Coordinates of C-alpha atoms in Angstrom, one line a residue:
M1 CA -113.9 93.1 -26.0
N2 CA -113.1 94.6 -29.4
S3 CA -109.6 93.8 -30.5
R4 CA -108.9 97.4 -31.3
L5 CA -109.6 98.5 -27.8
L6 CA -106.5 99.2 -25.9
T7 CA -106.7 99.2 -22.1
I8 CA -104.2 101.1 -20.0
L9 CA -104.3 100.6 -16.3
L10 CA -102.9 103.7 -14.5
L11 CA -102.2 103.3 -10.8
I12 CA -102.4 106.6 -9.0
G13 CA -100.6 107.5 -5.8
S14 CA -101.2 105.7 -2.5
V15 CA -103.8 105.8 0.2
A16 CA -103.9 104.8 3.8
L17 CA -101.9 101.7 4.8
G18 CA -103.8 98.5 3.9
H19 CA -106.0 100.1 1.2
A20 CA -105.6 99.7 -2.5
A21 CA -104.6 102.7 -4.7
P22 CA -107.4 104.0 -6.9
A23 CA -107.1 103.4 -10.7
V24 CA -109.0 104.2 -13.8
T25 CA -109.1 102.4 -17.1
F26 CA -109.4 103.9 -20.6
F27 CA -111.2 102.1 -23.4
G28 CA -111.5 102.9 -27.0
A29 CA -108.1 104.6 -27.4
G30 CA -107.5 102.5 -30.5
S31 CA -103.8 102.1 -31.4
Y32 CA -102.9 105.4 -29.6
P33 CA -102.4 104.8 -25.9
V34 CA -103.5 107.5 -23.5
L35 CA -100.3 109.2 -22.2
D36 CA -99.7 109.7 -18.5
I37 CA -97.8 112.9 -17.9
A38 CA -96.6 113.7 -14.4
P39 CA -97.9 117.1 -13.3
E40 CA -95.8 119.6 -11.6
K41 CA -95.7 119.4 -7.8
N42 CA -98.2 121.2 -5.6
T43 CA -100.9 121.1 -8.3
G44 CA -103.2 118.9 -6.3
L45 CA -103.3 116.6 -9.4
D46 CA -102.3 112.9 -9.4
H47 CA -102.1 112.7 -13.2
V48 CA -102.4 114.6 -16.5
Y49 CA -103.7 112.4 -19.2
V50 CA -103.2 113.2 -23.0
A51 CA -105.5 111.3 -25.4
Y52 CA -104.8 111.4 -29.1
T53 CA -108.5 111.7 -29.7
L54 CA -111.6 111.4 -27.6
D55 CA -113.6 109.7 -30.3
G56 CA -115.0 106.4 -28.9
L57 CA -113.1 106.9 -25.6
S58 CA -114.6 105.9 -22.2
I59 CA -113.3 105.9 -18.7
T60 CA -114.0 103.1 -16.2
A61 CA -113.6 103.7 -12.4
P62 CA -113.5 100.3 -10.6
A63 CA -114.4 99.7 -6.9
V64 CA -111.7 100.4 -4.4
N65 CA -111.5 98.0 -1.4
G66 CA -114.7 96.4 -2.6
K67 CA -116.6 99.8 -2.5
P68 CA -117.8 101.4 -5.8
L69 CA -117.2 105.0 -6.7
A70 CA -119.3 107.4 -4.6
S71 CA -118.9 110.6 -6.6
W72 CA -117.5 111.7 -10.0
M73 CA -117.1 115.5 -10.6
K74 CA -115.6 117.7 -13.3
Y75 CA -114.1 121.1 -13.3
D76 CA -112.9 123.7 -15.9
S77 CA -110.2 126.3 -16.1
R78 CA -111.6 128.0 -12.9
G79 CA -110.3 125.1 -10.8
G80 CA -111.7 122.4 -8.5
G81 CA -113.6 124.9 -6.4
Y82 CA -116.1 125.1 -9.3
A83 CA -116.5 121.4 -9.8
T84 CA -119.9 120.0 -10.7
E85 CA -121.4 116.5 -10.4
L86 CA -121.4 114.4 -13.5
T87 CA -124.7 112.9 -14.6
G88 CA -125.4 110.0 -17.1
L89 CA -122.8 107.7 -15.6
R90 CA -123.3 104.0 -16.3
R91 CA -122.9 101.2 -13.8
D92 CA -121.5 97.8 -14.7
G93 CA -121.5 95.9 -11.4
D94 CA -119.1 97.7 -9.1
N95 CA -117.6 99.7 -12.0
T96 CA -118.6 103.2 -12.9
I97 CA -118.2 104.2 -16.6
L98 CA -118.0 107.6 -18.1
E99 CA -119.0 107.6 -21.8
H100 CA -117.8 110.4 -24.1
P101 CA -115.6 112.3 -21.6
E102 CA -114.8 115.9 -22.2
G103 CA -111.3 117.0 -23.2
D104 CA -109.4 119.8 -21.5
T105 CA -111.3 119.1 -18.3
G106 CA -110.4 118.1 -14.8
Y107 CA -112.0 115.2 -12.9
I108 CA -112.4 114.5 -9.2
L109 CA -113.3 110.9 -8.2
E110 CA -114.2 110.0 -4.7
W111 CA -114.5 106.5 -3.1
P112 CA -115.3 105.9 0.5
D113 CA -111.6 105.2 1.1
A114 CA -109.8 107.2 -1.6
K115 CA -109.7 110.1 -3.9
L116 CA -108.3 110.7 -7.4
Y117 CA -107.6 114.0 -9.2
F118 CA -106.7 114.2 -12.9
W119 CA -106.8 116.3 -16.0
L120 CA -107.7 115.0 -19.4
T121 CA -106.4 116.7 -22.5
D122 CA -107.7 116.1 -26.0
Y123 CA -104.6 116.3 -28.2
S124 CA -106.6 116.6 -31.4
A125 CA -107.5 120.1 -30.3
H126 CA -103.8 121.0 -29.9
R127 CA -102.2 119.0 -32.6
L128 CA -98.8 120.2 -33.7
D129 CA -98.1 120.7 -37.4
L130 CA -94.5 121.7 -38.1
A131 CA -94.1 123.7 -41.3
G132 CA -90.4 124.5 -41.3
I133 CA -87.5 126.3 -39.6
R134 CA -86.8 129.9 -40.4
L135 CA -83.3 131.2 -40.0
P136 CA -82.7 134.7 -38.7
S137 CA -81.9 137.5 -41.2
E138 CA -79.8 139.4 -38.6
R139 CA -76.6 138.1 -37.3
D140 CA -75.7 137.8 -33.6
C141 CA -72.3 136.5 -32.4
N142 CA -73.5 135.2 -29.1
M143 CA -76.9 133.8 -29.9
L144 CA -78.9 132.2 -32.7
A145 CA -82.6 132.9 -32.9
L146 CA -84.5 130.2 -34.9
T147 CA -88.2 130.3 -35.6
L148 CA -90.2 127.0 -35.6
E149 CA -93.0 127.6 -38.1
G150 CA -96.2 125.7 -37.6
T151 CA -99.5 125.5 -35.8
G152 CA -100.6 124.0 -32.6
A153 CA -102.3 125.6 -29.6
P154 CA -100.3 125.2 -26.3
V155 CA -101.2 122.1 -24.3
R156 CA -102.4 123.4 -21.0
Y157 CA -103.9 122.0 -17.9
T158 CA -105.5 123.5 -14.8
T159 CA -104.6 122.7 -11.2
I160 CA -107.1 122.1 -8.5
N161 CA -106.7 125.7 -7.3
G162 CA -107.3 127.1 -10.8
R163 CA -103.7 127.8 -11.8
Q164 CA -103.0 127.2 -15.5
L165 CA -99.8 125.4 -16.5
T166 CA -98.4 124.3 -19.9
L167 CA -97.2 120.9 -20.9
G168 CA -94.0 121.5 -23.0
R169 CA -94.0 119.8 -26.3
E170 CA -90.3 119.0 -26.1
I171 CA -89.6 119.4 -29.7
T172 CA -86.0 118.2 -30.3
I173 CA -83.7 120.3 -32.4
T174 CA -80.4 118.7 -33.6
Y175 CA -77.5 120.4 -35.3
S176 CA -73.7 120.2 -35.7
T177 CA -71.2 122.3 -33.8
L178 CA -67.6 122.3 -32.6
E179 CA -66.5 121.3 -29.1
W180 CA -63.1 122.2 -27.7
N181 CA -61.0 119.1 -26.8
E182 CA -58.6 120.3 -24.1
P183 CA -56.5 117.2 -23.8
E184 CA -56.0 116.9 -27.6
T185 CA -55.8 120.7 -28.1
R186 CA -58.2 120.7 -31.0
F187 CA -61.9 121.3 -32.0
D188 CA -64.0 118.2 -32.5
Q189 CA -67.3 118.2 -34.4
K190 CA -70.3 116.9 -32.4
E191 CA -74.0 116.7 -32.7
A192 CA -75.8 119.2 -30.3
R193 CA -79.4 119.1 -29.1
A194 CA -81.8 121.8 -28.0
T195 CA -85.4 121.6 -26.9
A196 CA -88.3 123.8 -27.9
E197 CA -91.5 123.8 -25.9
G198 CA -93.6 125.0 -28.8
T199 CA -93.5 126.8 -32.1
G200 CA -92.1 130.3 -32.4
G201 CA -88.7 131.5 -31.3
V202 CA -85.9 129.2 -30.2
Y203 CA -82.7 130.7 -28.9
L204 CA -79.5 128.8 -29.1
T205 CA -76.7 130.0 -26.7
P206 CA -74.0 129.6 -27.7
P207 CA -74.6 129.4 -31.4
P208 CA -73.1 126.7 -33.5
L209 CA -69.4 127.0 -34.4
C210 CA -69.6 125.4 -37.9
N211 CA -71.9 125.5 -40.9
T212 CA -74.9 123.3 -40.2
T213 CA -78.5 122.5 -40.9
F214 CA -81.1 122.3 -38.1
T215 CA -83.6 119.4 -37.8
A216 CA -86.7 119.7 -35.6
T217 CA -88.5 116.6 -34.5
G218 CA -91.6 116.5 -32.4
D219 CA -93.5 116.8 -30.4
R220 CA -93.1 114.4 -27.4
F221 CA -96.7 113.3 -27.7
M222 CA -96.4 112.4 -31.4
R223 CA -93.1 110.6 -30.7
A224 CA -94.8 108.5 -28.1
W225 CA -97.4 107.6 -30.7
D226 CA -94.7 106.9 -33.4
M227 CA -96.1 109.8 -35.5
A228 CA -93.3 112.4 -35.0
Q229 CA -92.9 115.1 -37.6
T230 CA -89.5 116.3 -38.9
V231 CA -88.6 119.5 -40.6
E232 CA -85.2 120.8 -41.7
S233 CA -83.7 124.2 -42.2
P234 CA -81.6 125.6 -45.1
Q235 CA -77.9 125.4 -44.3
W236 CA -76.7 128.0 -41.8
Q237 CA -73.4 129.8 -42.5
C238 CA -71.9 130.3 -39.1
D239 CA -70.5 133.6 -37.9
A240 CA -69.7 132.8 -34.3
V241 CA -66.1 132.3 -33.4
E242 CA -64.1 130.7 -30.6
V243 CA -60.4 130.6 -29.9
H244 CA -58.1 128.7 -27.5
T245 CA -54.4 129.2 -27.1
T246 CA -51.3 127.8 -25.4
A247 CA -48.0 129.4 -24.6
G248 CA -44.8 127.9 -23.4
R249 CA -41.2 128.9 -23.1
T250 CA -39.0 126.7 -25.2
N251 CA -35.6 127.6 -23.7
A252 CA -36.6 127.6 -20.0
P253 CA -33.7 127.0 -17.6
G254 CA -33.3 123.4 -16.7
E255 CA -32.3 121.8 -13.5
G256 CA -28.9 123.0 -12.3
S257 CA -29.1 126.2 -14.4
N258 CA -26.8 129.0 -13.3
Q259 CA -29.4 131.7 -14.1
I260 CA -30.1 133.9 -11.1
G261 CA -33.7 133.2 -10.0
A262 CA -34.0 130.0 -12.1
G263 CA -36.9 128.0 -10.8
Q264 CA -38.7 131.0 -9.3
D265 CA -42.1 132.0 -10.5
S266 CA -41.9 134.5 -13.3
G267 CA -45.2 133.6 -15.0
D268 CA -43.5 130.6 -16.5
L269 CA -42.9 132.5 -19.7
G270 CA -40.5 135.3 -18.6
G271 CA -37.6 135.4 -16.2
S272 CA -34.1 135.7 -17.8
A273 CA -33.6 136.9 -21.3
P274 CA -33.4 135.7 -24.0
A275 CA -36.8 134.1 -23.4
D276 CA -38.0 132.1 -26.4
V277 CA -41.8 131.6 -26.2
A278 CA -44.0 129.5 -28.6
F279 CA -47.5 130.9 -28.9
R280 CA -50.1 128.6 -30.5
A281 CA -53.7 129.4 -31.4
Y282 CA -56.5 127.0 -32.2
I283 CA -59.5 128.5 -34.0
S284 CA -63.1 127.5 -34.9
D285 CA -64.3 127.3 -38.5
A286 CA -65.5 130.9 -38.9
V287 CA -62.2 132.5 -37.8
L288 CA -60.6 134.1 -40.9
H289 CA -58.4 136.8 -39.4
C290 CA -55.8 136.0 -36.8
E291 CA -53.6 138.4 -34.8
W292 CA -51.3 138.1 -31.8
Q293 CA -51.1 141.4 -30.0
F294 CA -48.3 142.7 -27.7
A295 CA -49.0 145.6 -25.3
T296 CA -47.4 147.5 -22.5
D297 CA -50.7 147.4 -20.5
P298 CA -53.2 144.6 -19.6
Q299 CA -56.0 146.6 -21.2
F300 CA -54.2 146.6 -24.6
E301 CA -54.6 150.3 -25.0
D302 CA -50.9 150.6 -26.0
I303 CA -50.3 147.8 -28.5
T304 CA -46.7 147.7 -29.6
H305 CA -46.7 144.7 -32.0
R306 CA -49.2 142.9 -34.2
F307 CA -48.5 139.5 -35.8
N308 CA -51.1 138.3 -38.3
Q309 CA -50.5 134.6 -37.9
Q310 CA -52.0 131.7 -36.0
D311 CA -48.7 130.3 -34.6
L312 CA -45.9 132.6 -33.3
D313 CA -42.4 132.0 -32.0
Y314 CA -40.9 135.0 -30.4
T315 CA -37.8 135.9 -28.5
F316 CA -38.1 138.4 -25.6
N317 CA -34.8 140.3 -25.3
E318 CA -35.8 143.4 -23.4
E319 CA -36.3 144.0 -19.7
G320 CA -39.9 144.8 -18.7
V321 CA -43.4 143.4 -18.8
T322 CA -45.2 142.5 -22.1
Y323 CA -48.9 141.5 -22.2
V324 CA -49.8 139.1 -25.0
R325 CA -53.2 137.9 -26.3
F326 CA -54.7 136.4 -29.5
V327 CA -57.7 137.8 -31.3
G328 CA -59.6 135.9 -33.9
S329 CA -62.5 137.3 -36.0
N330 CA -64.8 136.2 -38.8
A331 CA -64.8 137.4 -42.4
D332 CA -66.2 140.9 -41.9
G333 CA -64.9 141.4 -38.3
T334 CA -68.4 141.5 -36.7
C335 CA -67.6 138.5 -34.4
T336 CA -64.4 138.4 -32.5
A337 CA -62.9 136.2 -29.7
E338 CA -60.0 136.9 -27.5
S339 CA -57.7 134.5 -25.7
E340 CA -56.5 134.8 -22.1
T341 CA -53.8 137.4 -21.5
Y342 CA -50.3 136.1 -21.1
T343 CA -47.8 138.1 -19.0
V344 CA -44.1 137.9 -20.0
Q345 CA -41.8 139.6 -17.5
I346 CA -38.1 139.9 -18.2
G347 CA -35.9 140.8 -15.3
A348 CA -33.0 143.3 -15.2
S349 CA -29.6 142.0 -16.2
E350 CA -27.1 140.7 -13.6
L351 CA -23.7 139.1 -13.8
K352 CA -21.6 137.5 -11.0
C353 CA -18.3 135.7 -11.4
P354 CA -16.9 133.2 -8.9
N355 CA -13.2 133.4 -8.1
A356 CA -12.4 129.7 -7.3
F357 CA -13.3 126.1 -8.1
S358 CA -11.7 122.7 -7.7
P359 CA -11.9 120.6 -10.9
G360 CA -10.9 117.0 -10.4
A361 CA -11.4 117.0 -6.6
S362 CA -14.8 115.5 -6.4
E363 CA -16.8 114.7 -9.5
G364 CA -19.9 116.9 -9.9
V365 CA -19.0 119.2 -7.0
N366 CA -17.5 122.6 -7.8
D367 CA -15.7 121.1 -10.8
L368 CA -16.9 123.7 -13.3
W369 CA -16.3 127.5 -13.3
K370 CA -19.6 129.2 -14.3
V371 CA -20.9 132.7 -14.0
S372 CA -24.3 133.5 -12.3
Y373 CA -26.4 135.6 -14.6
R374 CA -29.8 136.9 -15.6
S375 CA -31.1 138.5 -18.8
L376 CA -27.9 138.6 -20.8
T377 CA -28.5 138.8 -24.5
E378 CA -24.8 138.9 -25.5
F379 CA -21.9 137.2 -23.8
E380 CA -18.3 136.4 -24.5
C381 CA -15.8 134.9 -22.0
W382 CA -12.1 134.2 -22.4
I383 CA -9.9 132.3 -19.9
F384 CA -6.1 132.9 -19.8
N385 CA -3.1 131.7 -17.8
R386 CA -0.6 134.0 -16.2
Y387 CA 1.5 134.0 -19.4
G388 CA -1.5 135.4 -21.4
T389 CA -2.2 132.1 -23.2
Q390 CA -5.9 131.7 -24.0
L391 CA -7.0 128.4 -22.5
F392 CA -10.7 128.5 -23.2
H393 CA -13.5 130.6 -24.7
F394 CA -17.3 130.3 -24.6
S395 CA -20.2 132.5 -25.7
D396 CA -23.2 131.0 -23.8
P397 CA -23.4 132.0 -20.2
E398 CA -25.0 128.6 -19.4
D399 CA -21.7 127.0 -20.3
G400 CA -18.5 127.1 -18.2
W401 CA -14.8 126.1 -18.0
D402 CA -14.0 122.6 -16.7
G403 CA -10.4 123.5 -15.9
K404 CA -8.9 121.8 -18.9
Y405 CA -6.6 122.9 -21.6
R406 CA -6.2 120.7 -24.7
G407 CA -8.1 117.9 -22.8
K408 CA -6.0 117.9 -19.6
L409 CA -6.6 119.5 -16.3
V410 CA -4.4 122.6 -15.7
P411 CA -2.3 122.8 -12.5
P412 CA -3.7 124.5 -9.4
G413 CA -3.0 128.2 -9.3
V414 CA -4.3 131.6 -10.5
Y415 CA -5.9 132.1 -13.9
F416 CA -7.8 135.0 -15.4
Y417 CA -11.1 135.7 -17.2
V418 CA -12.2 138.5 -19.4
I419 CA -16.0 139.0 -20.0
E420 CA -17.9 141.2 -22.4
A421 CA -21.7 141.1 -22.2
R422 CA -24.8 143.1 -22.7
G423 CA -28.1 142.8 -20.8
A424 CA -31.7 142.9 -21.8
D425 CA -31.9 146.3 -20.1
G426 CA -29.1 147.7 -22.3
K427 CA -26.5 147.5 -19.6
E428 CA -22.9 146.6 -20.9
Y429 CA -20.5 144.5 -18.9
R430 CA -16.8 144.5 -19.2
K431 CA -15.4 142.3 -16.4
A432 CA -11.9 140.9 -15.7
G433 CA -10.7 138.9 -12.7
D434 CA -8.8 136.0 -11.4
I435 CA -9.8 132.4 -11.0
N436 CA -8.2 130.3 -8.3
I437 CA -8.0 126.6 -9.0
L438 CA -7.6 124.9 -5.7
R439 CA -5.4 121.8 -5.0
Y440 CA -7.0 118.6 -6.0
K441 CA -6.2 114.9 -5.6
T442 CA -5.3 112.5 -8.4
S443 CA -5.3 108.8 -8.5
G444 CA -2.2 107.4 -6.5
S445 CA -1.2 110.9 -5.2
S446 CA -2.2 112.6 -2.0
T447 CA -1.4 116.2 -2.9
G448 CA 0.4 118.2 -5.5
G449 CA -0.1 118.8 -9.2
G450 CA -2.2 116.8 -11.4
Q451 CA -2.0 116.2 -15.1
G452 CA -0.5 119.2 -16.9
A453 CA 1.1 120.5 -13.6
E454 CA 4.1 122.6 -14.0

């Protein structure tokens, strides 16, 4: 056999138990093997073969179970119902040989114990020649329409029942884009891939998020023969934008807080004023304009504040609900992206004052006099004894009095507080009342006054 002849044995399907599967052999394919492409289901075909060229090609059908081929027919685009018997076949022992097969033709082979249905495509009649990649002249924020320029008729085949189908060329398009990395809260550059089934329009959704060039390589038949063509586009200046945001309260009440409603669901961002919230935005390359928007309605028809910055730290001091979102846009504002909407709900103010505690009695239990409050934006508290001596002062409602004066516990008895405060709802508080310090035990003493007792 000529050393340039390449034989590819293709086993097709299965037949009744105990019988060998039919097979055909291609000769004269040179250095380009005949490709075996699986047809779609329900076509009636066992194989679709693609030959680089039919020049010098022949097909040999061997005997099956010791019995030579009984019939060899061909059919065209009308389907197997219009198949005609082939003439001019050559016999070589039990082998049946078809010289000079026709391309873009279906074949039906019958043995006494088996049948074989396949389509043979002559790729040279459909050869792909890529000429370039044309970028769109019109901009679209949600889709990029490329045009693969070149020639090459679609590679089609016909099923047994006459239905025409297309073998996709699977031209690979590679380009760079950005991908959101949620755990690291950042955009990472990555190589993206798309597939085109032929020349003409190619639609990328979503479009790339950074400037890039596009490289097309194909088709899949030429790749299999190590002859793939590659073309590259001019650089694309991206317009598409994408934004991601985070928001978190930086002064949220901790465990043991004396805020009323602490720990309850208030959207995680709101609750008691003052609420300090850190808003952070992460933007793709084409975003040039950044804006945080505050509104009184979730549709943002009544926008009350605009902050042209990427990161924003804001203190919410007023009762009510505020809706917050981030908007990023490209240079001319034709492409925009919006974040999720954050809801910050600040409750009405409230202030409650206890009238007794027991410092020194049991560590960690009722040993601190603290108010219960919500949404106080201003606060001052003074503690006095019955003689009018100021024993303690604090201006943070989270703080409290530990029952000491000049580092020592004061004696049990009645003391007095005066509070001036203002709420996020504008309500003013002026409160005064008594504080009862209950009797407590000290080391070595069962009852009576402790340190500093009168």
